GROMACS .gro file of C-alpha atoms in nm:
model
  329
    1UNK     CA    1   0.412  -1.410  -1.763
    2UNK     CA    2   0.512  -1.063  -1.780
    3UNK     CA    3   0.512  -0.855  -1.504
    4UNK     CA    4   0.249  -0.562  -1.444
    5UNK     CA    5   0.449  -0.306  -1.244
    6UNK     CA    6   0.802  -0.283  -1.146
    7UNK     CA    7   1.019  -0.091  -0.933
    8UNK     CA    8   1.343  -0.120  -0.922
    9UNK     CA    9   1.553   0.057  -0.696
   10UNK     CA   10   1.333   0.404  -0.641
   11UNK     CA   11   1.418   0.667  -0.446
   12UNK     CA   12   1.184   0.984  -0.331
   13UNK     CA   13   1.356   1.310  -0.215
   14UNK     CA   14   1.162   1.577  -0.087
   15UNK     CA   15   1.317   1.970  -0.048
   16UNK     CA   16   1.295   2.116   0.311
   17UNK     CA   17   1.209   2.421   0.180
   18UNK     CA   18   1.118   2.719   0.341
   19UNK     CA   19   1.416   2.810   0.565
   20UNK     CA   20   1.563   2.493   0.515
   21UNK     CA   21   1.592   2.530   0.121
   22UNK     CA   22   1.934   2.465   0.068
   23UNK     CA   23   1.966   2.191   0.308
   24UNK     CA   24   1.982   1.858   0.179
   25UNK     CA   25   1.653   1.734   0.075
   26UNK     CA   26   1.495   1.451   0.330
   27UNK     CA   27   1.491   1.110   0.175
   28UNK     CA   28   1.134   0.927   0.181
   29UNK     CA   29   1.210   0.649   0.012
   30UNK     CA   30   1.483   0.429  -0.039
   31UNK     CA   31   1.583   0.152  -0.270
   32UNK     CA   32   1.237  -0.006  -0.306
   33UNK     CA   33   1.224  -0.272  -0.519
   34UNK     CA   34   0.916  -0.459  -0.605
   35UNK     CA   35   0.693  -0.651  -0.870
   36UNK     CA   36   0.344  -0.696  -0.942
   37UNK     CA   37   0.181  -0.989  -1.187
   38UNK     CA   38  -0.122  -0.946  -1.335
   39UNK     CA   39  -0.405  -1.064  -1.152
   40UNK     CA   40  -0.209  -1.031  -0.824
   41UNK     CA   41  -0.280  -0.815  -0.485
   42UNK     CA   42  -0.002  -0.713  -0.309
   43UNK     CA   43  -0.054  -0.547   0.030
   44UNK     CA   44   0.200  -0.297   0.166
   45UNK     CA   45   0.146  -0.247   0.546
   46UNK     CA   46   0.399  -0.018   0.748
   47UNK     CA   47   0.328   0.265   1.018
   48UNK     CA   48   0.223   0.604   0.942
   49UNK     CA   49   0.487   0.791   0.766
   50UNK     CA   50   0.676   0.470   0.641
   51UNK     CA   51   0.667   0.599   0.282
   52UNK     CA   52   0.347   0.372   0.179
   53UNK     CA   53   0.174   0.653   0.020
   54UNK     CA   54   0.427   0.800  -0.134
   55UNK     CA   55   0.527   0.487  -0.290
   56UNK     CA   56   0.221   0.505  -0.448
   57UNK     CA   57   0.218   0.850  -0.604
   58UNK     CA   58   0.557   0.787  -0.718
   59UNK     CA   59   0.431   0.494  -0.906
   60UNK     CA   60   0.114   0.716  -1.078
   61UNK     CA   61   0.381   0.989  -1.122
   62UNK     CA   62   0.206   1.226  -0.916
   63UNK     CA   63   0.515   1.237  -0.729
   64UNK     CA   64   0.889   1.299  -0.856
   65UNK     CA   65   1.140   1.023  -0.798
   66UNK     CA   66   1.497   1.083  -0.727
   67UNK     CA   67   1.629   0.726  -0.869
   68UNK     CA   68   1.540   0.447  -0.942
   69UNK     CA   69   1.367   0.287  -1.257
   70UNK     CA   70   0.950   0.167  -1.313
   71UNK     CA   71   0.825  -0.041  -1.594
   72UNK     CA   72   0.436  -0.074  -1.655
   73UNK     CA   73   0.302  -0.390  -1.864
   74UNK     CA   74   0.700  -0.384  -2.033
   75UNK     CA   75   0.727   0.002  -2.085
   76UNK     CA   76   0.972   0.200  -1.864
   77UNK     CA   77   0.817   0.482  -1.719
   78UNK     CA   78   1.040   0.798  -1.811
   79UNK     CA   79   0.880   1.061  -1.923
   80UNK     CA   80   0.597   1.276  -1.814
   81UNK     CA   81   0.429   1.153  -2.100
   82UNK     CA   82   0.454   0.790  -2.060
   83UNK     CA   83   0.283   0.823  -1.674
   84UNK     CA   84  -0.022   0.994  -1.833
   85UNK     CA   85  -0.006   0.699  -2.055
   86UNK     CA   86  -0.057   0.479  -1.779
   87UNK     CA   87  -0.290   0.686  -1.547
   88UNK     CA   88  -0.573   0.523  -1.803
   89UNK     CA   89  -0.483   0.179  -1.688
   90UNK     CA   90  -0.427   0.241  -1.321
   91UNK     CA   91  -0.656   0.407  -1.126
   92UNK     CA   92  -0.622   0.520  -0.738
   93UNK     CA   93  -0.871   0.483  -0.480
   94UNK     CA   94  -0.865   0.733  -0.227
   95UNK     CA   95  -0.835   0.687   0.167
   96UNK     CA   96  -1.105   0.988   0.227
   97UNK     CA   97  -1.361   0.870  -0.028
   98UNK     CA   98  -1.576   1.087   0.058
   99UNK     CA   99  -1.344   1.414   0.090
  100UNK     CA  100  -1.221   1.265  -0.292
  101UNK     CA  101  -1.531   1.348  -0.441
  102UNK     CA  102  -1.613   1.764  -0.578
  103UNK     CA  103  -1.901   1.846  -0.338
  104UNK     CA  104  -2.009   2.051  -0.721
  105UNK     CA  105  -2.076   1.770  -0.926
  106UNK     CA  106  -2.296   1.473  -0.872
  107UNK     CA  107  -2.227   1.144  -0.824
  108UNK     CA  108  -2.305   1.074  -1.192
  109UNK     CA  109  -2.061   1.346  -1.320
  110UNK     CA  110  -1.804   1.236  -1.056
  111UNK     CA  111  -1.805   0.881  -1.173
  112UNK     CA  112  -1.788   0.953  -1.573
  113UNK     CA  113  -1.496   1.249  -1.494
  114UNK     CA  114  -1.211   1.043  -1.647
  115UNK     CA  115  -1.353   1.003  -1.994
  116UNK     CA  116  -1.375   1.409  -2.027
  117UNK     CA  117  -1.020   1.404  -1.815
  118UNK     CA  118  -0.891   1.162  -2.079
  119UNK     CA  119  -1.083   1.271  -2.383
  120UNK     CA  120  -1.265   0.963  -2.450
  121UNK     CA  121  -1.549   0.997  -2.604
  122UNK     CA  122  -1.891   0.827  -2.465
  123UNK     CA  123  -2.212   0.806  -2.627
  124UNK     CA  124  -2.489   0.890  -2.330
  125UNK     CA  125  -2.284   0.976  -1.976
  126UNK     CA  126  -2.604   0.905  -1.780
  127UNK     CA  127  -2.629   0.536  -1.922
  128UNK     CA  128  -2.247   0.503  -1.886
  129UNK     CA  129  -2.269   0.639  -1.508
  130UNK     CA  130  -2.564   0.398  -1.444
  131UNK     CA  131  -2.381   0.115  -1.591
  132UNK     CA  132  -2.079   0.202  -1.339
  133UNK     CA  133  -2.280   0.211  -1.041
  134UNK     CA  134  -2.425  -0.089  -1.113
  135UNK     CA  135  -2.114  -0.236  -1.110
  136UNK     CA  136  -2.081  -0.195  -0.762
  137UNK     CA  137  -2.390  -0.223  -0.599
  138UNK     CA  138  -2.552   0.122  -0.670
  139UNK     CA  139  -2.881   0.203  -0.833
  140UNK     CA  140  -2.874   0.406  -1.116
  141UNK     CA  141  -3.091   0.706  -0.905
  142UNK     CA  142  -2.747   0.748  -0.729
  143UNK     CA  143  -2.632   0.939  -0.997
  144UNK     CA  144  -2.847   1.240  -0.902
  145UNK     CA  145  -2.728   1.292  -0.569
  146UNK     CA  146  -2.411   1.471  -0.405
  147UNK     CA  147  -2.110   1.351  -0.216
  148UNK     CA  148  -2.290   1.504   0.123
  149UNK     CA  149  -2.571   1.262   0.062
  150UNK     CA  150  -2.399   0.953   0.073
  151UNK     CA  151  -2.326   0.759   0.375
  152UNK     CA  152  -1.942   0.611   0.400
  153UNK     CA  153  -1.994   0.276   0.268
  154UNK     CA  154  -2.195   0.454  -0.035
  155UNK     CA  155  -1.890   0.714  -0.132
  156UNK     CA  156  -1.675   0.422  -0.073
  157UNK     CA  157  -1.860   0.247  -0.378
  158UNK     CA  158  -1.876   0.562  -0.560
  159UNK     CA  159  -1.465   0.586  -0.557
  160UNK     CA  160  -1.457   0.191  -0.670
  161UNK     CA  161  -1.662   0.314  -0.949
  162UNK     CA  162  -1.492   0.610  -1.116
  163UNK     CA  163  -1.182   0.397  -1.076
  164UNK     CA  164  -1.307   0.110  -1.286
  165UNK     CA  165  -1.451   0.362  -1.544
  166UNK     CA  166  -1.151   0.356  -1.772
  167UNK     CA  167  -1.100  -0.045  -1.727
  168UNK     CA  168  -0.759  -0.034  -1.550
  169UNK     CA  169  -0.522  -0.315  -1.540
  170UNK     CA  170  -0.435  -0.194  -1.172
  171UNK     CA  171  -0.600  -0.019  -0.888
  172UNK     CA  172  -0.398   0.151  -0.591
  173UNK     CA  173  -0.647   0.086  -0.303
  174UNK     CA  174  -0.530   0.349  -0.001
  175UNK     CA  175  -0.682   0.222   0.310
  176UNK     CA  176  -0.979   0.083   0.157
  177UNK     CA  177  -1.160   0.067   0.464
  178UNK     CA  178  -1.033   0.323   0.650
  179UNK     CA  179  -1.346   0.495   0.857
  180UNK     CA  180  -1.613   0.248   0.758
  181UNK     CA  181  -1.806  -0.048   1.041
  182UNK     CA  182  -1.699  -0.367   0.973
  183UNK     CA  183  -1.965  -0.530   0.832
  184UNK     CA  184  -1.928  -0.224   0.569
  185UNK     CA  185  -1.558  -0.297   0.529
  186UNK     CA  186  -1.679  -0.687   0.476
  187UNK     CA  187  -1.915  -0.562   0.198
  188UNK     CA  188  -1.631  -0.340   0.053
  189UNK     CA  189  -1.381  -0.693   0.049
  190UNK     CA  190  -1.625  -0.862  -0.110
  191UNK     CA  191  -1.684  -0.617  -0.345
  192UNK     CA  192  -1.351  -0.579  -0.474
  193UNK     CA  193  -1.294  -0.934  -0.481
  194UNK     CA  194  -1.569  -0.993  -0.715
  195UNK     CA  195  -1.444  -0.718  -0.933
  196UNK     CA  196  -1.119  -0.873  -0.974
  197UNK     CA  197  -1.200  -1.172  -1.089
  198UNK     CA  198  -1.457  -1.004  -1.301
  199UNK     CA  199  -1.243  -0.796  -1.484
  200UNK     CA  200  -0.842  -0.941  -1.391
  201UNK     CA  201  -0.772  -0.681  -1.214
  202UNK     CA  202  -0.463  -0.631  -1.014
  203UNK     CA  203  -0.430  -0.443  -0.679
  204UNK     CA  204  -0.189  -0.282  -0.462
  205UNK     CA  205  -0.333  -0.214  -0.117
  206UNK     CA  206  -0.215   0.049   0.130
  207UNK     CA  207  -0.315  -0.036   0.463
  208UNK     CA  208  -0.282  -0.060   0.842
  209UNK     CA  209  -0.529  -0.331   0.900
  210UNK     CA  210  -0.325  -0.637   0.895
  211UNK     CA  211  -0.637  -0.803   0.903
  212UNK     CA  212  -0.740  -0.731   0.581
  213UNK     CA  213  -0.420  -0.788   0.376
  214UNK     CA  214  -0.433  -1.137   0.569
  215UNK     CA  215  -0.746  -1.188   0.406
  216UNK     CA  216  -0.731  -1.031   0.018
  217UNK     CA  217  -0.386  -1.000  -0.036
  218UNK     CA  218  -0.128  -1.254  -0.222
  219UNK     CA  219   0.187  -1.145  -0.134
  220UNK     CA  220   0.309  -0.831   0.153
  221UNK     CA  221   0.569  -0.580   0.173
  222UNK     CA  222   0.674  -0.412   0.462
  223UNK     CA  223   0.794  -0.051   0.437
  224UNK     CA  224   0.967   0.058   0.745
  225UNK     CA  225   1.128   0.454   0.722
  226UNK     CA  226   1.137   0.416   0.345
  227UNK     CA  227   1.304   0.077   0.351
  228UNK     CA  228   1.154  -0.244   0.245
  229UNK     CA  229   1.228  -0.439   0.555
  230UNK     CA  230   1.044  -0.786   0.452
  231UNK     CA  231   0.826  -0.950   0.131
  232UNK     CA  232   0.683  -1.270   0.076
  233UNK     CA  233   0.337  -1.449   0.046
  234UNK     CA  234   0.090  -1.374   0.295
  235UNK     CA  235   0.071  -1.713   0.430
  236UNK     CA  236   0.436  -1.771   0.539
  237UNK     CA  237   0.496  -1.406   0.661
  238UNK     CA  238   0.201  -1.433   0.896
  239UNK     CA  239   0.274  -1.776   0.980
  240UNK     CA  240   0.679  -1.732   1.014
  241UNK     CA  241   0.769  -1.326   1.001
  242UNK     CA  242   1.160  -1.293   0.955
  243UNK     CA  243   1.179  -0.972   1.047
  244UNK     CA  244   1.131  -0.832   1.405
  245UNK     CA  245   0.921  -0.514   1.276
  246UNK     CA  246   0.693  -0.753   1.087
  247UNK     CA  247   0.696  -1.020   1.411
  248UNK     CA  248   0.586  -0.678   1.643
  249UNK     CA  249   0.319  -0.545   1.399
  250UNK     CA  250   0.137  -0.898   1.406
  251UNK     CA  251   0.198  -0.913   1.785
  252UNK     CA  252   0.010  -0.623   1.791
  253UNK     CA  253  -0.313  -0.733   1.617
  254UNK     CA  254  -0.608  -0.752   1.875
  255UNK     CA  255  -0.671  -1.082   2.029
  256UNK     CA  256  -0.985  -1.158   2.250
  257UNK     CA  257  -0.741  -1.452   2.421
  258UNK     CA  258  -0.507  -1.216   2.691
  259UNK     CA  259  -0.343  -1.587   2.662
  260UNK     CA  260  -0.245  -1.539   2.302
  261UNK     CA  261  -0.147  -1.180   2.334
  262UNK     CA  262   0.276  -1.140   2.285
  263UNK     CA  263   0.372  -0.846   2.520
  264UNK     CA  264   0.769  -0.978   2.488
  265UNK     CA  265   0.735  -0.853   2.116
  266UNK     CA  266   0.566  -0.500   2.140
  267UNK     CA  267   0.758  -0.214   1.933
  268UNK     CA  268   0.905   0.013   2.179
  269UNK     CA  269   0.902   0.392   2.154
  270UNK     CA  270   0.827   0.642   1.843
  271UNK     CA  271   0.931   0.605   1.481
  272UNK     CA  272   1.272   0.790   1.428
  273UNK     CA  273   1.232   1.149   1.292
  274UNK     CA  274   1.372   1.118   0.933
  275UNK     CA  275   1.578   1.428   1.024
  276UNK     CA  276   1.787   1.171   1.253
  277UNK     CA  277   1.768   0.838   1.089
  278UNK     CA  278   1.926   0.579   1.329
  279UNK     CA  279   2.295   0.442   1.251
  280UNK     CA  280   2.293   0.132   1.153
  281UNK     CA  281   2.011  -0.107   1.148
  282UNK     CA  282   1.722   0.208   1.114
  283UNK     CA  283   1.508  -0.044   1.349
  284UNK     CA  284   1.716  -0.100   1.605
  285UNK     CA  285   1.579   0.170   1.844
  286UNK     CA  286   1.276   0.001   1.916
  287UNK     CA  287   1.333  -0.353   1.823
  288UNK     CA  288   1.331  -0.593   2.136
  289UNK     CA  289   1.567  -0.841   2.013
  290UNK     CA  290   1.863  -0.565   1.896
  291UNK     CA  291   2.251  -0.644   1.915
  292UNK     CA  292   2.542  -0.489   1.868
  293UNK     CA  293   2.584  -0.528   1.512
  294UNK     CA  294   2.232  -0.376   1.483
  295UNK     CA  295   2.362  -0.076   1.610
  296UNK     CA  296   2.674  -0.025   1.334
  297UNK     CA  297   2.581  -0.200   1.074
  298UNK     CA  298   2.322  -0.188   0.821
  299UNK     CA  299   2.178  -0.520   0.703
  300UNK     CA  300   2.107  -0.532   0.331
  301UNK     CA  301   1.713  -0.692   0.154
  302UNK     CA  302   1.841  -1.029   0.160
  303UNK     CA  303   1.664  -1.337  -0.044
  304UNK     CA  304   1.577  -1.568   0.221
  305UNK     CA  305   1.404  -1.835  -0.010
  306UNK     CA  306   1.057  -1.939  -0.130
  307UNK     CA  307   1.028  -1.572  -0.288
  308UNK     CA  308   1.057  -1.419   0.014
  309UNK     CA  309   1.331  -1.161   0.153
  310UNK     CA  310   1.414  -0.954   0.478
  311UNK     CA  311   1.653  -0.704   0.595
  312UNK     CA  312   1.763  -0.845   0.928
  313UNK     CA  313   2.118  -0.960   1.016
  314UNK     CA  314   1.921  -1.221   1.202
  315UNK     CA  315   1.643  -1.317   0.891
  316UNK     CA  316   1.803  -1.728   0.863
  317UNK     CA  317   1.747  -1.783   1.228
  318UNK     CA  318   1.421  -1.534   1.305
  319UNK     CA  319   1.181  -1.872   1.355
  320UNK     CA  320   0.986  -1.907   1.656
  321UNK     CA  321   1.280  -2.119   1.823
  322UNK     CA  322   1.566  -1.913   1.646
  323UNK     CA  323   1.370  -1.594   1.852
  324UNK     CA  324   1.409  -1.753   2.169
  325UNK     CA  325   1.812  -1.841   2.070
  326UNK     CA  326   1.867  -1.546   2.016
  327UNK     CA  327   1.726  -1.348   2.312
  328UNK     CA  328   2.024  -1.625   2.478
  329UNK     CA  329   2.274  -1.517   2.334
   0.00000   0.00000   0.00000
């Protein structure tokens, strides 16, 4: 089967400016390497500012890379050409849905904008807006209104909408539920799990909730600073994390059981300022089970097995009774 998306490699550089012009640019994003199949969602779960978003943009094009290499559906991505190419068969879905939508046009006009962005003609715009909204739940009266008149759960819909309008191959979900109650957010799911096996769609969702790539998504990378720090499917990560970062973020999920809750494994302290990146192992400030080769040395994405791979000099022996040898040693 041929693979949808893939990265190989890519590096983001941003310029200080300002001031700081000609110092060296800060690095975002660092050797990320990753593949999509079609019909797949992969969910990509980090802290704020661990390059998730960017990622993202980089992949649309909206954002220059620095190195690095992208293919979509076989084509390399190279050119500013080819990534207009492909903005017709991927499609982003805002975090702010609502604050994504011109408070001038109507919900109609906002949900039809990529066939005039695109130049695609369409016979009647109000029968092709209707036709999107039903899609997802709306009724066609919808159209009429403004992004001020629409509850959260409604412009949510609306953004699901104008990105299936130009039948992508892959949506970039950002925080799909970010802001919304969670029988909304269950609606939302749902939704977008009906679409995709409705129309094949692929998706890469950007998220905090680990609850809800535990739920939708097939596979999960973990972005840490920039760095992919662990992949795999959903199943064994959650069930057996090899990575300490990955082991403290699903700590951290609430649990009603104060029984069940694993204080021994809570992330210590503030993510690094990329202006001092941490020698060695870039986690090794706040991880709980740290060494003294985390400290020096850098441990490289290492396969693992099973399709799954970490970067932890301690990734063979991070199982729930390797954790407790090694806090021993």
């Amino acid at each position: 089967m041929t693979v949808l998306l893939s990265i190989r490699d890519l590096d983001v550089d941003l310029g200080r400016g300002g001031w700081f012009a000609d110092a060296a640019p800060l690095n975002i994003l660092s050797g990320v390497s990753l593949d999509l199949m079609p019909g797949e969602t992969l969910g990509l779960v980090g802290e704020s500012g661990s390059g998730k978003t960017t990622l993202a943009r980089a992949v649309l094009g909206l954002q220059p890379v620095s190195g690095g290499r992208l293919w979509f559906d076989g084509a390399e991505l190279t050119r500013p050409a080819d990534f207009r190419a492909i903005r017709r068969r991927a499609a982003l879905m805002f975090q702010d849905a609502t604050a994504s939508l011109s408070p001038r046009m109507t919900v109609g006009e906002a949900v039809t904008e990529p066939f005039a962005i695109h130049r695609i003609a369409v016979r009647n715009r109000h029968d092709k807006a209707a036709e999107l909204l039903a899609e997802v739940g709306l009724p066609p009266e919808m159209a009429a209104r403004y992004p001020h008149e629409l509850s959260g759960g409604q412009a949510r819909r609306v953004g699901v909408a104008r990105a299936l309008a130009l039948k992508p191959a892959l949506v970039i979900a950002d925080e799909p539920t970010a802001g919304l109650d969670v029988s909304v957010q269950a609606d939302i799911l749902n939704l977008m799990a009906d679409l995709k096996e409705r129309h094949g769609l692929s998706y890469l969702i950007i998220t905090h909730n680990l609850a809800l790539v535990r739920h939708v998504a097939d596979r999960i990378a973990v972005l840490y600073l920039g760095r992919l720090v662990e992949t795999g499917p959903t199943r064994a990560i959650f069930a057996d994390p090899r990575h300490p970062y990955t082991r403290s973020l699903i700590a951290a999920e609430p649990k009603p059981d104060p029984r069940k809750r694993r204080a021994d494994l809570a992330i210590r302290g503030e993510i690094p300022s990329i202006l001092r990146r941490p020698a060695g192992c870039e986690f090794h400030t706040r991880c709980p089970l740290a060494r003294e080769i985390c400290r020096v040395e850098p441990p490289a994405l290492g396969d693992i097995g099973r399709g799954r791979s970490a970067r932890c000099h301690f990734a063979e022996t991070m199982t729930e009774g390797g954790r407790h040898e090694l806090e021993h040693r």
